[in-house]
Coordinates of C-alpha atoms (C1' of nucleotides) in Angstrom, one line a residue:
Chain G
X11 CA -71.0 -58.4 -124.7
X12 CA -70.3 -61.1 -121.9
X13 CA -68.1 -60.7 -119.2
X14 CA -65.1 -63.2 -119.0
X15 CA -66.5 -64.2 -115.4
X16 CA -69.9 -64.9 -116.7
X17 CA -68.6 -67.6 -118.9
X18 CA -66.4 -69.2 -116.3
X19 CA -69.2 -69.1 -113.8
X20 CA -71.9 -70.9 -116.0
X21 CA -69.7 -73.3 -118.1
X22 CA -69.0 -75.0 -114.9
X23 CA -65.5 -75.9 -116.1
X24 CA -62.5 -74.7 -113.8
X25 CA -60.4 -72.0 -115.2
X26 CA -57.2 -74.3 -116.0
X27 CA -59.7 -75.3 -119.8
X28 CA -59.6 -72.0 -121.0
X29 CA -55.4 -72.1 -120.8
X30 CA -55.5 -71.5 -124.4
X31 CA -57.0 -68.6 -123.7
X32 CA -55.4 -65.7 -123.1
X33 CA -57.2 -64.0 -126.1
X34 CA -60.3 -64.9 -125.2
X35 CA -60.2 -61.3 -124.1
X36 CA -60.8 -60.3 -127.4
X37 CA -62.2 -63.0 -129.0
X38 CA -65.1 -63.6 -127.1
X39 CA -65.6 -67.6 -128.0
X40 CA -65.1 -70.7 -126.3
X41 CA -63.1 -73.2 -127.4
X42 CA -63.9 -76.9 -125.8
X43 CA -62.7 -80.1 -125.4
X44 CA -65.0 -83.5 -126.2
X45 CA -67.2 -83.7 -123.7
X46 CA -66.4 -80.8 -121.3
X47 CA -69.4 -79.4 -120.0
X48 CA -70.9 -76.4 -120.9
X49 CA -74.0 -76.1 -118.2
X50 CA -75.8 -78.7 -116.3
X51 CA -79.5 -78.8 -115.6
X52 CA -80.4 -76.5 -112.2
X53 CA -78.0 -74.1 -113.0
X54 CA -78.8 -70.5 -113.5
X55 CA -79.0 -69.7 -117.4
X56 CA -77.3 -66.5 -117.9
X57 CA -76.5 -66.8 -121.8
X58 CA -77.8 -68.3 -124.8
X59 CA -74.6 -69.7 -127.5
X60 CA -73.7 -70.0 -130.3
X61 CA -71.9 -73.1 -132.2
X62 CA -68.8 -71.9 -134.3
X63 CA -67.3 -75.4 -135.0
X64 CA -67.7 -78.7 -134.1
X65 CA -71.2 -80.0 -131.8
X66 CA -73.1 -79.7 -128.9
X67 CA -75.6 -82.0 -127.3
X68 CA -78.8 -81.1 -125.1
X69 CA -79.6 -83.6 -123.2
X70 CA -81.4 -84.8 -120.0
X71 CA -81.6 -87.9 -117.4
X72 CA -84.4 -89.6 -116.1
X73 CA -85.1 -90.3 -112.6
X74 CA -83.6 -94.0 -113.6
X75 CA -80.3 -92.5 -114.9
X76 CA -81.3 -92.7 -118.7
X77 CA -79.9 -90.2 -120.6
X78 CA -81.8 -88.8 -123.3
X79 CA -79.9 -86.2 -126.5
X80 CA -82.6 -83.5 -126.7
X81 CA -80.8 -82.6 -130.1
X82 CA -77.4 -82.4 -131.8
X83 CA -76.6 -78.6 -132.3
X84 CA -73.9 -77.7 -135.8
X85 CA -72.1 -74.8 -136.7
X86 CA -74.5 -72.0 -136.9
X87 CA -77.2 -73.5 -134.4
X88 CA -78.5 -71.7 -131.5
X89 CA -78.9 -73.8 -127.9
X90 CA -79.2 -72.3 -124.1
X91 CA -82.4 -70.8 -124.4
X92 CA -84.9 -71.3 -121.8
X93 CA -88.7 -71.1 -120.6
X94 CA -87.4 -70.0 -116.9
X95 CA -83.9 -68.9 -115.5
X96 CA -83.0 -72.7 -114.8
X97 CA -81.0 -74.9 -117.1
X98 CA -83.6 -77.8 -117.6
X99 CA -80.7 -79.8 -119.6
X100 CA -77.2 -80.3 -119.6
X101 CA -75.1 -79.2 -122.7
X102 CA -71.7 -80.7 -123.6
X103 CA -69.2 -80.3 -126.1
X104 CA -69.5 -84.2 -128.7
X105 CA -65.9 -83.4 -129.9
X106 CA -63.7 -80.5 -130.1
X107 CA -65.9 -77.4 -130.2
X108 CA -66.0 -73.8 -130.8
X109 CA -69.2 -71.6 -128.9
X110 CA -69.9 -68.1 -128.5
X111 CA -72.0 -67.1 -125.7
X112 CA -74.6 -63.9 -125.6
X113 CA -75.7 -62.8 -122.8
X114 CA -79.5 -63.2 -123.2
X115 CA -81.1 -60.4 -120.4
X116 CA -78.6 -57.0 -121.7
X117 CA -81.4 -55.5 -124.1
X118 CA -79.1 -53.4 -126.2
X119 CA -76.1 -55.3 -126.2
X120 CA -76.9 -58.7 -128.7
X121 CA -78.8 -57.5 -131.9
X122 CA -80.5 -61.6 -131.4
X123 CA -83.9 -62.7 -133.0
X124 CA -85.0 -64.7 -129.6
X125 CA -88.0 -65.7 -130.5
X126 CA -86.7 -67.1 -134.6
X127 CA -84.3 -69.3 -132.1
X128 CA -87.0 -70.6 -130.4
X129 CA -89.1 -70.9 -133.1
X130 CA -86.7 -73.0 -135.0
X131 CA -85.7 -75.1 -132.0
X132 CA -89.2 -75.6 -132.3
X133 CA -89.3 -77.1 -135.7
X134 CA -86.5 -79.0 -134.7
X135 CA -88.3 -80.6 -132.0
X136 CA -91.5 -81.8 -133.8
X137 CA -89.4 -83.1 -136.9
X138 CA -87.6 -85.4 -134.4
X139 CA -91.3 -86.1 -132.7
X140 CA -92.0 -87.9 -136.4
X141 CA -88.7 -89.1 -136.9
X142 CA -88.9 -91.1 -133.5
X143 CA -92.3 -92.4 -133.0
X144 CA -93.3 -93.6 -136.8
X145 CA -90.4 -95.0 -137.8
X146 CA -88.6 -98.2 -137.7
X147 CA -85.2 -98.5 -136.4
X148 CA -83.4 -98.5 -139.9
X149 CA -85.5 -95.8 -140.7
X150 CA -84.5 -93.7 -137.7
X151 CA -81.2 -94.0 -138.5
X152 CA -81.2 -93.4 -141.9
X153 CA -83.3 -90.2 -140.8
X154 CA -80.4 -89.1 -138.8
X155 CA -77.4 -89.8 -141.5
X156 CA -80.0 -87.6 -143.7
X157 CA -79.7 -84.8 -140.7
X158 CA -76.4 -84.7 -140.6
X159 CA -75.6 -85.0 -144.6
X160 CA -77.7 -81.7 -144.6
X161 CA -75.0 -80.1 -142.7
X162 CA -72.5 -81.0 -145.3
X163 CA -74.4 -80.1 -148.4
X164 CA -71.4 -79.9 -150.3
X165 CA -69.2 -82.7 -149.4
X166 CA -69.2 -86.0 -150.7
X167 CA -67.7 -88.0 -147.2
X168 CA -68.3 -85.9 -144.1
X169 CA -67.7 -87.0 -140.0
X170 CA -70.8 -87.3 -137.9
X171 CA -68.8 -86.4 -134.7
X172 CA -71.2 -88.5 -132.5
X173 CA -70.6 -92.0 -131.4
X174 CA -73.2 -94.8 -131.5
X175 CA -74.3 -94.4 -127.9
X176 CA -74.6 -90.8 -128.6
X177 CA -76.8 -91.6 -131.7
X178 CA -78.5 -94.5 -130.1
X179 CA -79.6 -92.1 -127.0
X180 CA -80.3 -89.4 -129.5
X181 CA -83.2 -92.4 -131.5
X182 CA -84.2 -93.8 -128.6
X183 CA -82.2 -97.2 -129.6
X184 CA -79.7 -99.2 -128.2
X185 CA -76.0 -99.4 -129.6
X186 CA -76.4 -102.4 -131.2
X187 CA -79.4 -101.7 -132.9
X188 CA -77.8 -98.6 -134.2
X189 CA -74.5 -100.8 -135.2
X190 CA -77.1 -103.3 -137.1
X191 CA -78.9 -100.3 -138.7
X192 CA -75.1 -98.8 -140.2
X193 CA -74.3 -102.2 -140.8
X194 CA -77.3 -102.9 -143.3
X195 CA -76.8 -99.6 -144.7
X196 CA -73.6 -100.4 -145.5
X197 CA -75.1 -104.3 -147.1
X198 CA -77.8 -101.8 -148.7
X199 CA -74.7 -100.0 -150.5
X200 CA -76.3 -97.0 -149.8
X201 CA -73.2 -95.3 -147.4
X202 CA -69.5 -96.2 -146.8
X203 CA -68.1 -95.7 -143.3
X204 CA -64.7 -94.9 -142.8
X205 CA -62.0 -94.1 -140.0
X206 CA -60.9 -95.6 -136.7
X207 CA -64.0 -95.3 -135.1
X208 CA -66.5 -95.6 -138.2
X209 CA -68.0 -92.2 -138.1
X210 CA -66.9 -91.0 -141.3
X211 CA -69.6 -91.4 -143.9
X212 CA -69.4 -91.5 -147.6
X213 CA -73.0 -91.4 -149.3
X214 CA -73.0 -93.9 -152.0
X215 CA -77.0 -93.5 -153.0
X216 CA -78.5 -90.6 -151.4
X217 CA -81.8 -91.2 -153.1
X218 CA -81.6 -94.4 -151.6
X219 CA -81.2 -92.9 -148.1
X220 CA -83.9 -90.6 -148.6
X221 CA -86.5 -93.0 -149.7
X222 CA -86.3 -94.6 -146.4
X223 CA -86.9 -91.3 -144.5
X224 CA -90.5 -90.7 -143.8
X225 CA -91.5 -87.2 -144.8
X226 CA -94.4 -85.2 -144.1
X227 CA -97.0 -85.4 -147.2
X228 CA -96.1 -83.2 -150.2
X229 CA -97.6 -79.9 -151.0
X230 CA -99.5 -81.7 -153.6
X231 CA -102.0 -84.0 -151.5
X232 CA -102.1 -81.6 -148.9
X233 CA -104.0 -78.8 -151.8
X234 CA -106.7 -82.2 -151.8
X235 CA -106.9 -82.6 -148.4
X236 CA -107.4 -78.9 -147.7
X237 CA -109.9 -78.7 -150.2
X238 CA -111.7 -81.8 -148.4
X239 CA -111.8 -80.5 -145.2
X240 CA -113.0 -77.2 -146.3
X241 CA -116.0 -78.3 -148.3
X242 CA -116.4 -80.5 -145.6
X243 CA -116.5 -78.0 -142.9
X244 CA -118.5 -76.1 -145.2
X245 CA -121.5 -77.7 -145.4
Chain P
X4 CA -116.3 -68.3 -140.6
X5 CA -112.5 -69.0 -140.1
X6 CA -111.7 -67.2 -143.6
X7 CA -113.1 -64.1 -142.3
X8 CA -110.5 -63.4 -139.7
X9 CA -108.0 -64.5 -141.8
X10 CA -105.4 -61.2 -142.9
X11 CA -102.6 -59.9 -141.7
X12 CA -99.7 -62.1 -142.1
X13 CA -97.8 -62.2 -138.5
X14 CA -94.5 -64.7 -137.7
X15 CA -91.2 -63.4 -136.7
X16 CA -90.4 -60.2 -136.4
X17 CA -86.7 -59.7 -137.1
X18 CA -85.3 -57.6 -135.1
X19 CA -87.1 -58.1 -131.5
X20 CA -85.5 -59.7 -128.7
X21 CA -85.6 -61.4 -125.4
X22 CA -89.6 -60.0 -124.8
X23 CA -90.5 -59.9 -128.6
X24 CA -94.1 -58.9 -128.3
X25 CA -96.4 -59.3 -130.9
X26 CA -98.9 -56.4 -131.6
X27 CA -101.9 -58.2 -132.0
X28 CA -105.6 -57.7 -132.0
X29 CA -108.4 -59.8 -130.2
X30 CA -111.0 -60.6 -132.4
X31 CA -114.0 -62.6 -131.3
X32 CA -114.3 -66.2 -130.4
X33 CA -115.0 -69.4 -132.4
X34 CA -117.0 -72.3 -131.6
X35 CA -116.3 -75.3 -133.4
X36 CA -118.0 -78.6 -133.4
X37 CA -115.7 -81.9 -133.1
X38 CA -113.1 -82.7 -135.9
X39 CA -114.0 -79.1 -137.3
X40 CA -110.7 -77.6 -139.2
X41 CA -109.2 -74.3 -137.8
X42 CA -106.6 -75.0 -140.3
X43 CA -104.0 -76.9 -142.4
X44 CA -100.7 -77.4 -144.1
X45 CA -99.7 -75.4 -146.5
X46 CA -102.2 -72.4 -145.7
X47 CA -100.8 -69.0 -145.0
X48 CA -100.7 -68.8 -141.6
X49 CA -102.9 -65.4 -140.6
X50 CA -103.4 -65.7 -136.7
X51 CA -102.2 -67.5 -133.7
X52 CA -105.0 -68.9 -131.4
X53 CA -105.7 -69.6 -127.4
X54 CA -107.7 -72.2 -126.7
X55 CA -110.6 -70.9 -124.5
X56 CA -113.1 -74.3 -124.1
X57 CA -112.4 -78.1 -125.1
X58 CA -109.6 -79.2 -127.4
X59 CA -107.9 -79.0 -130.2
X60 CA -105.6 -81.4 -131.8
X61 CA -102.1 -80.4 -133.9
X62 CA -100.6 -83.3 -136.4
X63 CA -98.9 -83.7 -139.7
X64 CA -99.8 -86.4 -142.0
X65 CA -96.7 -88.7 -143.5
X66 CA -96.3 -89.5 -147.0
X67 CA -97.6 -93.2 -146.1
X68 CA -101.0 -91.4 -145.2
X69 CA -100.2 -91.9 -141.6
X70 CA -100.9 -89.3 -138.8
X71 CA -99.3 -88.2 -135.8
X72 CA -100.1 -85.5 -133.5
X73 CA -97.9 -83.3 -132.0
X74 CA -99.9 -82.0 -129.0
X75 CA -103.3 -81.5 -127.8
X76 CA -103.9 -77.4 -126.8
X77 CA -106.3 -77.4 -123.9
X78 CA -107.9 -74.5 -122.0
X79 CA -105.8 -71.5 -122.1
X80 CA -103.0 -72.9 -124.3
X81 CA -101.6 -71.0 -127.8
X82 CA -101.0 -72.6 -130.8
X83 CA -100.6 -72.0 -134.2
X84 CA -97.5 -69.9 -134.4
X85 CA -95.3 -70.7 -137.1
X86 CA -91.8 -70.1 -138.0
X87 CA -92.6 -69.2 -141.3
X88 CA -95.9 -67.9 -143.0
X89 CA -96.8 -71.1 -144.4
X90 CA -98.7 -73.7 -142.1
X91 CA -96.5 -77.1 -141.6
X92 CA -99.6 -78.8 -139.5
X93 CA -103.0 -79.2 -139.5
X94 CA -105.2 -78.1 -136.9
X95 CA -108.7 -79.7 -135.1
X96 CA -111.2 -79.3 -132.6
X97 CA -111.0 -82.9 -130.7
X98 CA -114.8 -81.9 -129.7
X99 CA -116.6 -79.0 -128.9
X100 CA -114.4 -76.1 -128.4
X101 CA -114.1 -72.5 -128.4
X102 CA -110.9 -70.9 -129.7
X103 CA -110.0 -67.3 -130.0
X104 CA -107.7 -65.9 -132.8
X105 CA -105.2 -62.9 -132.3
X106 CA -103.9 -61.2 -135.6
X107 CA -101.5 -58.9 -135.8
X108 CA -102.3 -55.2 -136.0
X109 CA -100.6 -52.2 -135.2
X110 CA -103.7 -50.9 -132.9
X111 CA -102.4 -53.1 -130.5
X112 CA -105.0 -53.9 -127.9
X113 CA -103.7 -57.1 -126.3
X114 CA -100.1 -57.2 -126.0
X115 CA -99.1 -61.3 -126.8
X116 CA -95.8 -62.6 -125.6
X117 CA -94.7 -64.2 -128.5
X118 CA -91.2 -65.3 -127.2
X119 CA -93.0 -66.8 -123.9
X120 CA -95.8 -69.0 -126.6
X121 CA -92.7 -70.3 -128.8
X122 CA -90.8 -71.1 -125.6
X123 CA -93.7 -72.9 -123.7
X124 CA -94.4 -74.9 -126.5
X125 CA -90.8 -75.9 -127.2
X126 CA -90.9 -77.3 -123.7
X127 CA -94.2 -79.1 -124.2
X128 CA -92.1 -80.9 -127.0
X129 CA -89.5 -81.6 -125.4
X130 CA -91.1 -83.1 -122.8
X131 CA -93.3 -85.1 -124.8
X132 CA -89.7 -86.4 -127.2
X133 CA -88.8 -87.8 -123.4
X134 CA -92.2 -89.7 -122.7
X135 CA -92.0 -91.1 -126.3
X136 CA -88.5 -92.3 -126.6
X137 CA -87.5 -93.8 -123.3
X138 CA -90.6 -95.7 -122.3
X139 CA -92.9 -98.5 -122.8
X140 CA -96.7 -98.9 -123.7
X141 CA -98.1 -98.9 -120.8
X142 CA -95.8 -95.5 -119.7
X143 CA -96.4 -93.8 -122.0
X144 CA -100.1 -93.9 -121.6
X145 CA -99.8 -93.6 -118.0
X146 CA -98.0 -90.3 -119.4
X147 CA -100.9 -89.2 -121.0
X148 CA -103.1 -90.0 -118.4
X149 CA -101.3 -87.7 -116.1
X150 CA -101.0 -84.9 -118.5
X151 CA -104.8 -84.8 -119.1
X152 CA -104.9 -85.1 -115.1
X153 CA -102.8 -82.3 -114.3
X154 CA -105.5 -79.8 -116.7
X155 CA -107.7 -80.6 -114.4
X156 CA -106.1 -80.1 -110.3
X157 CA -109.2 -79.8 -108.6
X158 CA -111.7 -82.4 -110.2
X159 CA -111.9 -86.5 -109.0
X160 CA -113.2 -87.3 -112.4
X161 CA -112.6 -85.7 -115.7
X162 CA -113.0 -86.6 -119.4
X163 CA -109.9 -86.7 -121.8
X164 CA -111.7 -85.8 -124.9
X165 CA -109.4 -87.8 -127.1
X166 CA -110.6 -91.1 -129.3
X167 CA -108.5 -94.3 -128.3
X168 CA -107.1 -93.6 -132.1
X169 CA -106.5 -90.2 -131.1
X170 CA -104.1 -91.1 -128.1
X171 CA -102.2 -93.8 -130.3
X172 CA -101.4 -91.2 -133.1
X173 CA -100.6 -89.2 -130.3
X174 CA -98.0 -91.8 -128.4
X175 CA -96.8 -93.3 -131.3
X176 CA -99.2 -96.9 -130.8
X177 CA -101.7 -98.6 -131.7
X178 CA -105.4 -98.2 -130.9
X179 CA -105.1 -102.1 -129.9
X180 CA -102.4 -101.0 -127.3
X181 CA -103.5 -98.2 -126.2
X182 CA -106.9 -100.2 -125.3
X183 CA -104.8 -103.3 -123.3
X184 CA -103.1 -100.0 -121.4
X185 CA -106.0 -98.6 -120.1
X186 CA -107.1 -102.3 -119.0
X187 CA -104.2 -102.6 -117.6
X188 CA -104.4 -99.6 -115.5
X189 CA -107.9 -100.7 -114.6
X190 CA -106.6 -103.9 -113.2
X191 CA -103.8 -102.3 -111.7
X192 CA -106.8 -100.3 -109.4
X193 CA -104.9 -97.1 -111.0
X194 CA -108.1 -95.5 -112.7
X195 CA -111.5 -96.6 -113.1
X196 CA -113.1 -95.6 -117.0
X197 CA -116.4 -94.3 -117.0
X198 CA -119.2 -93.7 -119.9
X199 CA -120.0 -94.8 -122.9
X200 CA -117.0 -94.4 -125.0
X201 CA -115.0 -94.9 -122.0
X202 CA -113.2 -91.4 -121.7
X203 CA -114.1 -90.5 -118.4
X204 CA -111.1 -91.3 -115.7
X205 CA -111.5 -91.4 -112.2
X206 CA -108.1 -91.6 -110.8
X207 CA -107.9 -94.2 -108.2
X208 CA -104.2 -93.9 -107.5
X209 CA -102.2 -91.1 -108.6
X210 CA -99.0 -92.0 -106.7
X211 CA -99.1 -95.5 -108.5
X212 CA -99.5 -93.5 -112.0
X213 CA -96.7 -91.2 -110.9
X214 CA -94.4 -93.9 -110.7
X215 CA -95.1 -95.2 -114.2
X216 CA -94.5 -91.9 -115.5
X217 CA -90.4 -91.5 -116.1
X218 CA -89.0 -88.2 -115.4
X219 CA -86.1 -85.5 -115.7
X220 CA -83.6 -86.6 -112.3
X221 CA -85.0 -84.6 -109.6
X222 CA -82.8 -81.7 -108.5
X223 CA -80.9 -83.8 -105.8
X224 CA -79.9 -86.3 -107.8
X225 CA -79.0 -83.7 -110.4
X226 CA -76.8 -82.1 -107.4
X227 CA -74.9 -84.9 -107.2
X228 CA -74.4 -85.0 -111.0
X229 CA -73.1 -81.4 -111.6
X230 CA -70.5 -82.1 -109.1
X231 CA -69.6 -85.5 -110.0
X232 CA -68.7 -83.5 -113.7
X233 CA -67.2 -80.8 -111.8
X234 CA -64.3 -82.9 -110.4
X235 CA -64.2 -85.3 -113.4
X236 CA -63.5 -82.5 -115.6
X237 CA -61.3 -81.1 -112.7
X238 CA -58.6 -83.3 -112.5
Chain U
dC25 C1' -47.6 -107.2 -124.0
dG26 C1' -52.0 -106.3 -121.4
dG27 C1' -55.8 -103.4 -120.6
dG28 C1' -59.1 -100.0 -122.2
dT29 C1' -62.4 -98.3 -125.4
dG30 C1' -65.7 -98.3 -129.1
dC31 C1' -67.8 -100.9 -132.6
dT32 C1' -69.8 -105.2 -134.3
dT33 C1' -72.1 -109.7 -134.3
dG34 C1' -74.8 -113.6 -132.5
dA35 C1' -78.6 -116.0 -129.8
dC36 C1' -82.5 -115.4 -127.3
dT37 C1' -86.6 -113.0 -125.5
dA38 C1' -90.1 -109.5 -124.4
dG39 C1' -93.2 -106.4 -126.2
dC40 C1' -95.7 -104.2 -129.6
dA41 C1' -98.0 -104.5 -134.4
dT42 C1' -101.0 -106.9 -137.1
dC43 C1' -105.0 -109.3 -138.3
dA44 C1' -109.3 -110.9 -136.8
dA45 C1' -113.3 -111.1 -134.1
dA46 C1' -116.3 -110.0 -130.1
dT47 C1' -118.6 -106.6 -127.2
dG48 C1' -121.3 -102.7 -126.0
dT49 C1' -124.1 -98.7 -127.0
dA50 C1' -126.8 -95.4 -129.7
dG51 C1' -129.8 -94.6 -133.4
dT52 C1' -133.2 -96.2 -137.0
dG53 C1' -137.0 -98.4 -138.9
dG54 C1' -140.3 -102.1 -138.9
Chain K
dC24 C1' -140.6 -103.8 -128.6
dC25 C1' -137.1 -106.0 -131.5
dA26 C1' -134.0 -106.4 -135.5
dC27 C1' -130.5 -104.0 -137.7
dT28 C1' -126.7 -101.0 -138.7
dA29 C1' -122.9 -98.1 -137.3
dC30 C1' -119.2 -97.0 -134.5
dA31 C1' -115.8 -97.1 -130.8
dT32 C1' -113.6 -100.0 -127.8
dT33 C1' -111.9 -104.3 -126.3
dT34 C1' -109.9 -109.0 -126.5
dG35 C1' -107.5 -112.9 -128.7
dA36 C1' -103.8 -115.2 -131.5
dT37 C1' -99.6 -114.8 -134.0
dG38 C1' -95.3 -112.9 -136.0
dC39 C1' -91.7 -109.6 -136.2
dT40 C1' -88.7 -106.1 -134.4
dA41 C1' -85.7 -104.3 -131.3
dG42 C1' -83.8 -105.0 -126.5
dT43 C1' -80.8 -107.9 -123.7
dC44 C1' -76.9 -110.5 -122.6
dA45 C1' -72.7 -112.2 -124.3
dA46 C1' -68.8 -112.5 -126.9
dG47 C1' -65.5 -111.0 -130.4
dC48 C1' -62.8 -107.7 -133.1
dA49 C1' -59.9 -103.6 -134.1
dC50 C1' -57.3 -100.0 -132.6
dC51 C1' -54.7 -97.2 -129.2
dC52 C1' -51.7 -96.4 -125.4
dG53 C1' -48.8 -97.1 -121.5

DNA sequence: CGGGTGCTTGACTAGCATCAAATGTAGTGG
DNA sequence: CCACTACATTTGATGCTAGTCAAGCACCCG
């Protein structure tokens, strides 16, 4: 699928990262450090990937040196794909991470629905649209805990690998806001944070956290509202 | 009018890649008059559409009642393709406009570049997720102001078709704010607003909009960056 | 032990939302 | 022609929220 060469050239890493490698040969993924780079924006884009373990971030800096997290990617997410043949982001590993690339221009080789990728990238991006600009801060957050409990379905206390400034740059906050906004979760009793760095969270009342997540309307008063608009169009 | 061309159900089609083409049939235009519905959540979605004259406005409604839009589709733009077959969004004319629909078909007439749609779109998001996030009032609609500038190169003065409420359910403001913006860009010798409801810009300065508007890093300074990482993760 | 890092908390301030009212324009009817 | 309504926009006054600057805490590691 992709050459060994192809990787190295567009992670942008040095060869002496992949020294666990030597089976890479076979087993075509990537394994990643925190924070090592996996392509930086200008760069040619020569494969899409694939997130086995652990997280990515897209992300992007502003002419003032901002950055700005695009979007977190989990285990099964899709990232790399782009409009032109330039990276317009840069992608790096949050913790330790596990990708595998597919080289996105070989028509037979990668059996890959491009266009359900993008779609769903898509989604991904107008959901955070409404997360970010309606919403208080407290309500960002707890829309982000609620993001990344959905990628634990199943477990009751689960690691968000990202730290606040990672979260705070993801919301458009600051750290501190984002500290306050755990903090009064935690007063709220509606999560428990655990570990060294606090990033282990334990959902005490998950209807409680949802409550505070602005949705959009439910299937019910959008039948109205259709209805309304037609008759109105209608006449 | 808009049930009529309403059939064939088109969204993903498994199994395409990198150009997934659509086969798709041109039907006839539509004229709409302003705030007309093309369509809205929870339809099937039957047909993507280009914009061919005027405006059309894509938002989603919260449970709160509140609004947002997601983008404004001018001349030439495509929107309404979904990731499933259900519509998540509501669409409008913003004032007189023409749209046309394609539907699939397997007499393809006009080949559509799906892939290319979903992608283009993705990027108008992501762009938009940077103008929202990182900046202030007055940015932002400086922002907007240079969006609705760059539809029209060639003309001193156009009209943004959009309501003062339009443009804060846009940004993520107020109607209030987005007023004092535009006064302050008037007194700031940036644009002069012409007509009766005031949507008529004549763009006295563009370099002093410009550099309201925050961007990605420019490619130099993104130079510097990649290799900064290079050596970081280096040594 | 000291220095580094990441998280939290406190005090203060700037900026936007909110509520309220004024302005300007078009359309209508006397 | 003027009074009146309707609507979109603008302006003003006030309060709250989140950013800013600063400090403190907990933990790790050399």
């Amino acid at each position: 699928m992709l050459q060994d060469h192809a990787i190295v050239k567009h992670t942008t890493v040095p060869g002496h990262r992949h020294r666990a490698v030597g089976q890479t040969v076979r087993d075509q993924s990537i394994r990643l450090k925190a924070d090592e780079t996996i392509y930086s924006e200008g760069e040619h884009a020569l494969a899409i990937y694939q997130v086995e373990a652990g997280a990515v971030r897209i992300y992007r800096l502003t002419t003032s040196g901002q950055r700005y997290i695009l979007s977190f990617c989990g285990k099964g997410e899709w990232f790399g794909l782009e409009t032109g043949n330039i990276r317009t982001d840069f992608a790096e590993a949050v913790c330790e991470t596990s990708i595998r690339p597919f080289r996105a221009n070989q028509n037979a080789a990668v059996p890959v629905d491009l266009l359900h990728i993008a779609l769903m990238n898509l989604a991904k991006a107008q959901h955070k649209q409404l997360v970010i600009t309606e919403q208080s801060a407290l309500k960002r957050v707890a829309a982000f805990v609620c993001e990344m409990a959905e990628r634990h379905p199943e477990d009751a206390e689960f690691d968000m690998m990202m730290s606040r400034s990672d979260i705070a740059d993801y919301l458009g906050l600051t750290v501190e806001t984002v500290a306050r906004c755990f903090t009064k979760l935690r007063e709220k009793r509606i999560l428990r944070l655990n570990g060294r760095l606090q990033r282990s969270v334990r959902l005490l009342d998950r209807n409680g956290l949802m409550a505070l997540t602005v949705q959009s309307s439910s299937s019910r008063s959008v039948k109205r509202f259709c209805v309304r608009n037609y008759l109105e169009t209608k006449r």
